[in-house]
């Protein structure tokens, strides 16, 4: 702050009001300055406004907020509070005048009385007080300053003592730490009066000496509860909308990767991974995934084992294979290709015992016993070894095509040239844009033509999505290359006619139409393998059992249209119409809770009426 000349007359002040002990001002008719001894004896204030003087006309401030803070501090020390009144604005200067007045300035305008028998009369605190400070903005050499153009410290009401002025609404502030404590106690069930008493005890102050009163605490708790309720209602509506959008996005996605969320971690440590997994579980409302697929990393392995103990952890084999050269080629030199061939044989081990026996021989042969990468592979063997993960359901995500789709998708979001600042500023936009792009460029799968003329192929084509049918059809085409030998005790031994791979054991139970293969392909991907399809063909099965059409691989309707008693195919048009109606009902019902409750109630009555209706013509035969 500095002194502004007004009509060529300097305002007399005994000390510079900026509070800086090094600063001094000239006095009218006195060209002398403060001596060095006087400066050295001047105490240094501990903060900017520890020493506040009476404002005066010509006092200059850098900003209007600085002036308001100064005037507010002066008002509190004087026994009153202030408020912001009018402001004046122009097209060139913007706001160029600010009026600050005493909180009792002016008079309340009469309000329109409510149409009640005994309206409550509220006494106004405003009494026309003339206490005020007016600011005007001036621009000199392109720099804006605010100076006091009018000031009056004349009040027509009693000024309050310090123990009373602190109770004015302008000075009753609940600090952030107190807000957190109040919310914690409120959630624990403490009433407001008990919260106030507890805060007084914790702060060691007598009753009534907190910087706020019980009414402030009550209003704060009420406002927080209202905010939480409004936020819960908004989040509920948003979740319902997001759910419908997610279901629409997932419909017949053709086995491609889909982005549901992303996280930016500071480092790849167990602590960071743990936080990310905890956040994911909270987002999923406490539900854990059946299987999680990751890159190989000990920190990630430990975090998943701790946070998701019942989730199957699978490591992409393609990620491991891509790292082998960088891990071992320099160490092994010309022997690397020989090691790679031995590693590929290890991956075809039939069980864990066989793998461990061959592993010991391999690492000893190539001198990799002390190698840290070899130790990492062995410690994570349960997550990547094929014989260990065959029973874990991964839904065709272990294929090379799926890995390529993930890589190409992520490259559309970020690349090597993306800087950290740009990533942080535009990550949400980039992810959203990439998700929208992925949705737009999804390939339009069409059903391939029949290739085997097998009745099972035609049957599956009417049930599965084009993507799932193409995968199953490929297994059917390859199944004709396998020979089947039925054993005396029931199992079937299936092997390739050139014996290019090991034998598989298939168990078929015609009574309940259950079939299992030792290759565990159905458990792994949800699609029957060539071995089981070959056995079904040998046993003259013309339809694949219903339980081997997983819901995720089916078309929109999970029901299969069959022939009626007259042999006529019915259900295609009816099922499509029925599905369209139910889809519309779901969409309309999810708009609000009232609609959903009404739909549930009416559907329960409808189901009861349908069950009580005698079937004249059965649509489906057992």
mmCIF file of C-alpha atoms in Angstrom, residues 7 18 48 70 104 107 133 141 192 243 247 249 298 417 471 552 576:
data_model
loop_
_atom_site.group_PDB
_atom_site.id
_atom_site.type_symbol
_atom_site.label_atom_id
_atom_site.label_comp_id
_atom_site.label_asym_id
_atom_site.label_seq_id
_atom_site.Cartn_x
_atom_site.Cartn_y
_atom_site.Cartn_z
ATOM 1 C CA UNK A 7 -5.919 17.516 -4.738
ATOM 2 C CA UNK A 18 0.992 -0.973 5.414
ATOM 3 C CA UNK A 48 0.171 -8.682 7.677
ATOM 4 C CA UNK A 70 -8.290 -5.064 5.779
ATOM 5 C CA UNK A 104 -26.439 -2.651 10.047
ATOM 6 C CA UNK A 107 -33.148 -0.792 6.040
ATOM 7 C CA UNK A 133 -15.807 2.317 2.871
ATOM 8 C CA UNK A 141 0.488 2.655 -16.906
ATOM 9 C CA UNK A 192 -25.451 -31.513 18.240
ATOM 10 C CA UNK A 243 -25.692 -49.381 -16.395
ATOM 11 C CA UNK A 247 -25.293 -53.034 -21.285
ATOM 12 C CA UNK A 249 -22.114 -51.182 -25.258
ATOM 13 C CA UNK A 298 5.710 -59.683 -8.181
ATOM 14 C CA UNK A 417 5.161 -38.959 -27.444
ATOM 15 C CA UNK A 471 -14.959 -69.953 -32.979
ATOM 16 C CA UNK A 552 -22.335 -64.547 -22.758
ATOM 17 C CA UNK A 576 -38.035 -61.181 -31.061
#
